[in-house]
GROMACS .gro file of C-alpha atoms in nm:
model
  275
    1MET     CA    1   8.310  11.307   8.190
    2GLU     CA    2   7.990  11.394   8.011
    3GLU     CA    3   7.885  11.757   8.021
    4ASP     CA    4   7.558  11.670   8.195
    5CYS     CA    5   7.752  11.502   8.478
    6VAL     CA    6   7.904  11.823   8.612
    7MET     CA    7   7.794  11.945   8.955
    8LYS     CA    8   7.922  12.250   9.135
    9ASP     CA    9   8.159  12.187   9.429
   10THR     CA   10   8.143  11.809   9.392
   11ILE     CA   11   8.336  11.531   9.225
   12VAL     CA   12   8.124  11.309   9.002
   13SER     CA   13   8.226  10.948   8.939
   14LYS     CA   14   8.053  10.722   8.689
   15TYR     CA   15   8.108  10.349   8.636
   16CYS     CA   16   7.949  10.157   8.351
   17GLN     CA   17   8.125   9.822   8.397
   18VAL     CA   18   8.039   9.749   8.759
   19GLN     CA   19   7.734   9.571   8.895
   20ILE     CA   20   7.622   9.524   9.254
   21VAL     CA   21   7.561   9.150   9.282
   22GLY     CA   22   7.429   9.146   9.638
   23ILE     CA   23   7.444   9.290   9.989
   24ALA     CA   24   7.444   9.096  10.316
   25SER     CA   25   7.449   9.208  10.679
   26ALA     CA   26   7.527   9.050  11.014
   27ALA     CA   27   7.473   9.148  11.376
   28SER     CA   28   7.490   9.002  11.724
   29SER     CA   29   7.206   8.794  11.862
   30HIS     CA   30   7.193   9.032  12.160
   31TRP     CA   31   6.901   9.268  12.102
   32GLN     CA   32   6.871   9.552  12.354
   33PRO     CA   33   6.532   9.729  12.371
   34LEU     CA   34   6.546  10.107  12.398
   35GLU     CA   35   6.403  10.099  12.749
   36GLU     CA   36   6.692   9.880  12.865
   37ALA     CA   37   6.949  10.100  12.692
   38VAL     CA   38   6.819  10.411  12.866
   39VAL     CA   39   6.859  10.244  13.205
   40SER     CA   40   7.209  10.114  13.120
   41TYR     CA   41   7.323  10.469  13.046
   42GLY     CA   42   7.158  10.605  13.360
   43ILE     CA   43   6.957  10.863  13.170
   44GLU     CA   44   6.605  10.735  13.237
   45ASP     CA   45   6.508  11.035  13.453
   46GLY     CA   46   6.324  11.285  13.240
   47PHE     CA   47   6.392  11.103  12.914
   48ASP     CA   48   6.081  11.043  12.703
   49VAL     CA   49   6.141  10.702  12.547
   50GLU     CA   50   5.816  10.692  12.352
   51GLN     CA   51   5.877  11.035  12.202
   52PHE     CA   52   6.228  10.930  12.100
   53LYS     CA   53   6.085  10.621  11.930
   54LYS     CA   54   5.832  10.835  11.748
   55ASN     CA   55   6.092  11.087  11.632
   56THR     CA   56   6.360  10.841  11.519
   57GLY     CA   57   6.189  10.507  11.458
   58VAL     CA   58   6.454  10.344  11.681
   59LYS     CA   59   6.314  10.078  11.913
   60GLY     CA   60   6.643   9.917  12.016
   61ARG     CA   61   6.976   9.797  11.881
   62TYR     CA   62   7.200   9.494  11.847
   63LEU     CA   63   7.501   9.489  12.081
   64ALA     CA   64   7.830   9.311  12.013
   65GLY     CA   65   7.969   9.076  12.274
   66ASP     CA   66   8.286   9.154  12.471
   67TYR     CA   67   8.506   8.976  12.220
   68GLN     CA   68   8.309   9.048  11.903
   69THR     CA   69   8.454   9.304  11.663
   70THR     CA   70   8.334   9.477  11.350
   71SER     CA   71   8.540   9.239  11.140
   72ASP     CA   72   8.356   8.940  11.290
   73PHE     CA   73   8.026   9.072  11.160
   74CYS     CA   74   8.173   9.166  10.823
   75TYR     CA   75   8.331   8.822  10.792
   76ALA     CA   76   7.999   8.648  10.862
   77ALA     CA   77   7.821   8.865  10.606
   78ALA     CA   78   8.092   8.815  10.340
   79ASP     CA   79   8.115   8.441  10.395
   80GLU     CA   80   7.739   8.406  10.354
   81LEU     CA   81   7.736   8.632  10.047
   82LEU     CA   82   8.012   8.446   9.863
   83GLY     CA   83   7.851   8.112   9.940
   84HIS     CA   84   7.505   8.225   9.834
   85PHE     CA   85   7.623   8.336   9.489
   86GLY     CA   86   7.872   8.052   9.449
   87VAL     CA   87   8.165   8.286   9.389
   88ASP     CA   88   8.510   8.133   9.346
   89ARG     CA   89   8.713   8.309   9.615
   90LYS     CA   90   9.021   8.304   9.394
   91GLU     CA   91   8.839   8.547   9.165
   92VAL     CA   92   8.793   8.813   9.435
   93GLY     CA   93   9.069   9.062   9.353
   94ILE     CA   94   8.970   9.358   9.572
   95LEU     CA   95   8.887   9.362   9.944
   96ILE     CA   96   8.809   9.690  10.120
   97PHE     CA   97   8.723   9.716  10.490
   98VAL     CA   98   8.552  10.042  10.591
   99SER     CA   99   8.527  10.115  10.963
  100GLN     CA  100   8.638  10.348  11.240
  101MET     CA  101   8.676  10.052  11.475
  102PRO     CA  102   8.930   9.809  11.329
  103ASP     CA  103   9.070   9.505  11.506
  104TYR     CA  104   9.412   9.666  11.548
  105ASP     CA  105   9.595   9.992  11.485
  106GLN     CA  106   9.826   9.776  11.274
  107PRO     CA  107   9.796   9.573  11.054
  108ALA     CA  108   9.502   9.666  10.834
  109THR     CA  109   9.195   9.464  10.931
  110ALA     CA  110   9.140   9.395  10.561
  111CYS     CA  111   9.448   9.173  10.576
  112VAL     CA  112   9.301   8.982  10.869
  113LEU     CA  113   8.977   8.933  10.678
  114HIS     CA  114   9.170   8.833  10.367
  115LYS     CA  115   9.313   8.539  10.563
  116ARG     CA  116   8.984   8.446  10.728
  117LEU     CA  117   8.798   8.448  10.395
  118GLU     CA  118   9.076   8.244  10.233
  119LEU     CA  119   9.114   8.477   9.936
  120SER     CA  120   9.389   8.455   9.675
  121GLN     CA  121   9.717   8.643   9.714
  122ASN     CA  122   9.629   8.814   9.386
  123CYS     CA  123   9.407   9.052   9.579
  124ILE     CA  124   9.424   9.417   9.685
  125ALA     CA  125   9.331   9.455  10.055
  126PHE     CA  126   9.322   9.775  10.258
  127ASP     CA  127   9.120   9.973  10.516
  128ILE     CA  128   8.932  10.300  10.485
  129ASN     CA  129   8.871  10.507  10.799
  130GLN     CA  130   8.530  10.666  10.749
  131GLY     CA  131   8.212  10.691  10.955
  132CYS     CA  132   7.873  10.803  10.825
  133SER     CA  133   7.992  10.837  10.465
  134GLY     CA  134   8.192  10.514  10.481
  135PHE     CA  135   7.959  10.292  10.281
  136VAL     CA  136   7.947  10.534   9.987
  137TYR     CA  137   8.323  10.599  10.001
  138GLY     CA  138   8.392  10.227  10.008
  139LEU     CA  139   8.153  10.151   9.723
  140ASN     CA  140   8.297  10.434   9.513
  141THR     CA  141   8.655  10.317   9.571
  142ALA     CA  142   8.576   9.952   9.504
  143SER     CA  143   8.393  10.043   9.181
  144ALA     CA  144   8.684  10.253   9.057
  145LEU     CA  145   8.938   9.979   9.124
  146LEU     CA  146   8.721   9.707   8.976
  147GLN     CA  147   8.644   9.893   8.653
  148ASN     CA  148   9.010   9.983   8.598
  149SER     CA  149   9.167   9.645   8.677
  150ASP     CA  150   9.155   9.290   8.546
  151CYS     CA  151   8.970   9.169   8.858
  152LYS     CA  152   8.632   8.997   8.828
  153TYR     CA  153   8.494   9.055   9.178
  154ALA     CA  154   8.536   9.306   9.460
  155LEU     CA  155   8.421   9.284   9.821
  156MET     CA  156   8.343   9.598  10.018
  157LEU     CA  157   8.296   9.532  10.390
  158CYS     CA  158   8.156   9.811  10.605
  159GLY     CA  159   8.048   9.834  10.968
  160ASP     CA  160   8.119   9.954  11.322
  161THR     CA  161   8.063   9.858  11.685
  162SER     CA  162   7.961  10.205  11.794
  163ALA     CA  163   7.721  10.100  12.070
  164LYS     CA  164   7.981   9.866  12.219
  165SER     CA  165   8.234  10.147  12.218
  166LYS     CA  166   8.002  10.374  12.411
  167SER     CA  167   7.876  10.112  12.655
  168ARG     CA  168   8.233  10.020  12.754
  169GLY     CA  169   8.304  10.369  12.879
  170ARG     CA  170   8.458  10.569  12.596
  171ARG     CA  171   8.451  10.930  12.709
  172GLU     CA  172   8.235  11.162  12.505
  173ASN     CA  173   8.024  11.471  12.509
  174ARG     CA  174   7.709  11.377  12.700
  175ASP     CA  175   7.534  11.713  12.669
  176SER     CA  176   7.276  11.537  12.454
  177HIS     CA  177   7.183  11.183  12.553
  178SER     CA  178   6.977  11.113  12.243
  179THR     CA  179   7.279  11.050  12.020
  180LEU     CA  180   7.390  10.764  12.246
  181LEU     CA  181   7.081  10.566  12.156
  182LEU     CA  182   7.113  10.590  11.777
  183PHE     CA  183   7.409  10.354  11.747
  184GLY     CA  184   7.414   9.977  11.713
  185ASP     CA  185   7.676   9.714  11.624
  186GLY     CA  186   7.699   9.523  11.297
  187GLY     CA  187   7.868   9.474  10.963
  188THR     CA  188   7.781   9.445  10.595
  189ALA     CA  189   7.932   9.290  10.284
  190THR     CA  190   7.871   9.415   9.931
  191LEU     CA  191   7.975   9.202   9.634
  192LEU     CA  192   8.061   9.381   9.309
  193GLU     CA  193   8.120   9.219   8.971
  194LYS     CA  194   8.283   9.359   8.658
  195LYS     CA  195   8.001   9.354   8.407
  196GLU     CA  196   7.841   9.591   8.157
  197ASN     CA  197   7.567   9.755   8.354
  198SER     CA  198   7.351  10.062   8.396
  199PRO     CA  199   7.589  10.330   8.529
  200LEU     CA  200   7.670  10.363   8.897
  201LEU     CA  201   7.691  10.734   8.970
  202PHE     CA  202   7.856  10.891   9.275
  203THR     CA  203   7.895  11.251   9.387
  204SER     CA  204   8.149  11.341   9.654
  205CYS     CA  205   8.270  11.647   9.844
  206THR     CA  206   8.444  11.730  10.172
  207ASP     CA  207   8.397  12.010  10.424
  208GLY     CA  208   8.717  12.004  10.628
  209GLU     CA  209   8.603  12.301  10.835
  210GLY     CA  210   8.394  12.063  11.041
  211PHE     CA  211   8.666  11.808  11.109
  212ASP     CA  212   8.639  11.848  11.487
  213ALA     CA  213   8.261  11.804  11.510
  214ILE     CA  214   8.314  11.432  11.564
  215MET     CA  215   8.651  11.351  11.716
  216MET     CA  216   8.813  11.067  11.906
  217ALA     CA  217   9.149  11.220  11.997
  218GLU     CA  218   9.245  11.041  12.318
  219GLN     CA  219   9.574  10.848  12.291
  220SER     CA  220   9.623  10.969  11.934
  221TRP     CA  221   9.953  11.063  11.776
  222ARG     CA  222   9.844  11.429  11.772
  223HIS     CA  223   9.769  11.426  12.145
  224PRO     CA  224   9.965  11.128  12.284
  225TRP     CA  225   9.975  11.232  12.649
  226SER     CA  226   9.685  11.466  12.703
  227TYR     CA  227   9.333  11.365  12.792
  228ARG     CA  228   9.092  11.476  12.524
  229PRO     CA  229   8.740  11.332  12.546
  230CYS     CA  230   8.566  11.180  12.249
  231ILE     CA  231   8.345  11.454  12.113
  232LEU     CA  232   8.023  11.441  11.920
  233ASP     CA  233   7.894  11.792  11.858
  234ASP     CA  234   7.548  11.680  11.762
  235ILE     CA  235   7.421  12.034  11.698
  236ARG     CA  236   7.687  12.097  11.433
  237VAL     CA  237   7.627  11.755  11.281
  238PHE     CA  238   7.252  11.815  11.275
  239ASN     CA  239   7.291  12.158  11.114
  240PHE     CA  240   7.512  12.004  10.846
  241SER     CA  241   7.263  11.724  10.782
  242ILE     CA  242   6.970  11.963  10.730
  243SER     CA  243   7.161  12.212  10.514
  244LYS     CA  244   7.440  12.063  10.303
  245ALA     CA  245   7.304  11.707  10.275
  246PRO     CA  246   6.964  11.805  10.126
  247GLU     CA  247   7.139  12.031   9.874
  248MET     CA  248   7.356  11.741   9.757
  249ILE     CA  249   7.062  11.500   9.739
  250LYS     CA  250   6.859  11.747   9.534
  251ALA     CA  251   7.147  11.809   9.295
  252TYR     CA  252   7.212  11.435   9.266
  253MET     CA  253   6.848  11.359   9.185
  254GLU     CA  254   6.847  11.631   8.920
  255LEU     CA  255   7.159  11.478   8.772
  256ILE     CA  256   7.034  11.122   8.750
  257GLN     CA  257   6.700  11.235   8.605
  258LYS     CA  258   6.893  11.332   8.293
  259ASN     CA  259   6.974  10.970   8.225
  260ARG     CA  260   6.702  10.704   8.234
  261LYS     CA  261   6.955  10.421   8.271
  262ILE     CA  262   7.098  10.583   8.582
  263MET     CA  263   6.746  10.626   8.718
  264ILE     CA  264   6.679  10.252   8.672
  265SER     CA  265   7.008  10.170   8.843
  266TRP     CA  266   6.924  10.404   9.133
  267TYR     CA  267   6.581  10.243   9.173
  268PHE     CA  268   6.710   9.888   9.197
  269ILE     CA  269   6.994   9.980   9.436
  270ARG     CA  270   6.744  10.164   9.652
  271GLN     CA  271   6.518   9.858   9.660
  272MET     CA  272   6.811   9.634   9.753
  273LEU     CA  273   6.902   9.858  10.045
  274LEU     CA  274   6.545   9.883  10.166
  275SER     CA  275   6.458   9.515  10.132
   0.00000   0.00000   0.00000
C-alpha cells in the first residue's frame, strides 16, 4: 500500500484493475405516498407530514407485494443490466448478494439467483449480511475477488424489503415514528469488469461497541425461545452518523485529493449513483 493511502483506524483498499460497467435498480410498481404510510401505521395524530418531507426529502416509498422478495428486485435489475451491456453470462465468475432479508435462512440467496440468472458453474456465489454499509462492503468484496482472480465479470446485488418487513408487523422500538417512514423496498445490481482503470479506493472500519443499536434478535440462535423485539435505537444511530461518519468522509476526501486519477474515478462513480 502506498504511503499516502494510510488512514488512522481504517483499512484502505485500492483496486486498479476493476471498472464499474453499470448500475441498475428495480422496485415494485406499488408507490405509497407518505400521507398514506402515516395512516397505515396509525401515527397520523400529531405527526407533521410536511415538516418530515422538508427535513428528509422523502415523499413516499415503493412497497413490495406479499410474495415479492429482495432477490426478485435484484434479479430484475441484474437481468436488465446483463442484457443491456450484452454480457455473456458464462463470463460472470462472481455473484454476491448483500441483504439482511434473504429468501431463506438456508441456502444462500446468491445460489438461488445464480440459478435464476443462468450463470455458469464456474462462479463464486455467496451472501453478505449487511445493512446501511452493505453496498460499499459488497462492492469492496467483489472488487477484491475480481482483481485477484481470472474472472472477467462480477455481479454485486444489493437490496432489502425493509418497509415490507415493518408493515407486516415485525416488532420494533416505536419510540420514534419517523424512522418507520424512511424505508422502502427494492434491489440493485452492479456490474464490474476486470479492466485497467482509474483506482477504486475504499476505506473501512468497524465499531463493535454499537452492535446492539440495530438488532433483530427474535427467534435467533442466541435467543431461540425468548421474545426480544426488533430494536432500532435511532438516537444512537443518529449520533454515530453525525460524529464518526463525517470524520471518515473528510479523511477519505483528503486521501483521494492526493491522487488526481482517484478524484476522476470518484467523480464519475458519484455521477452514476446520482443519475
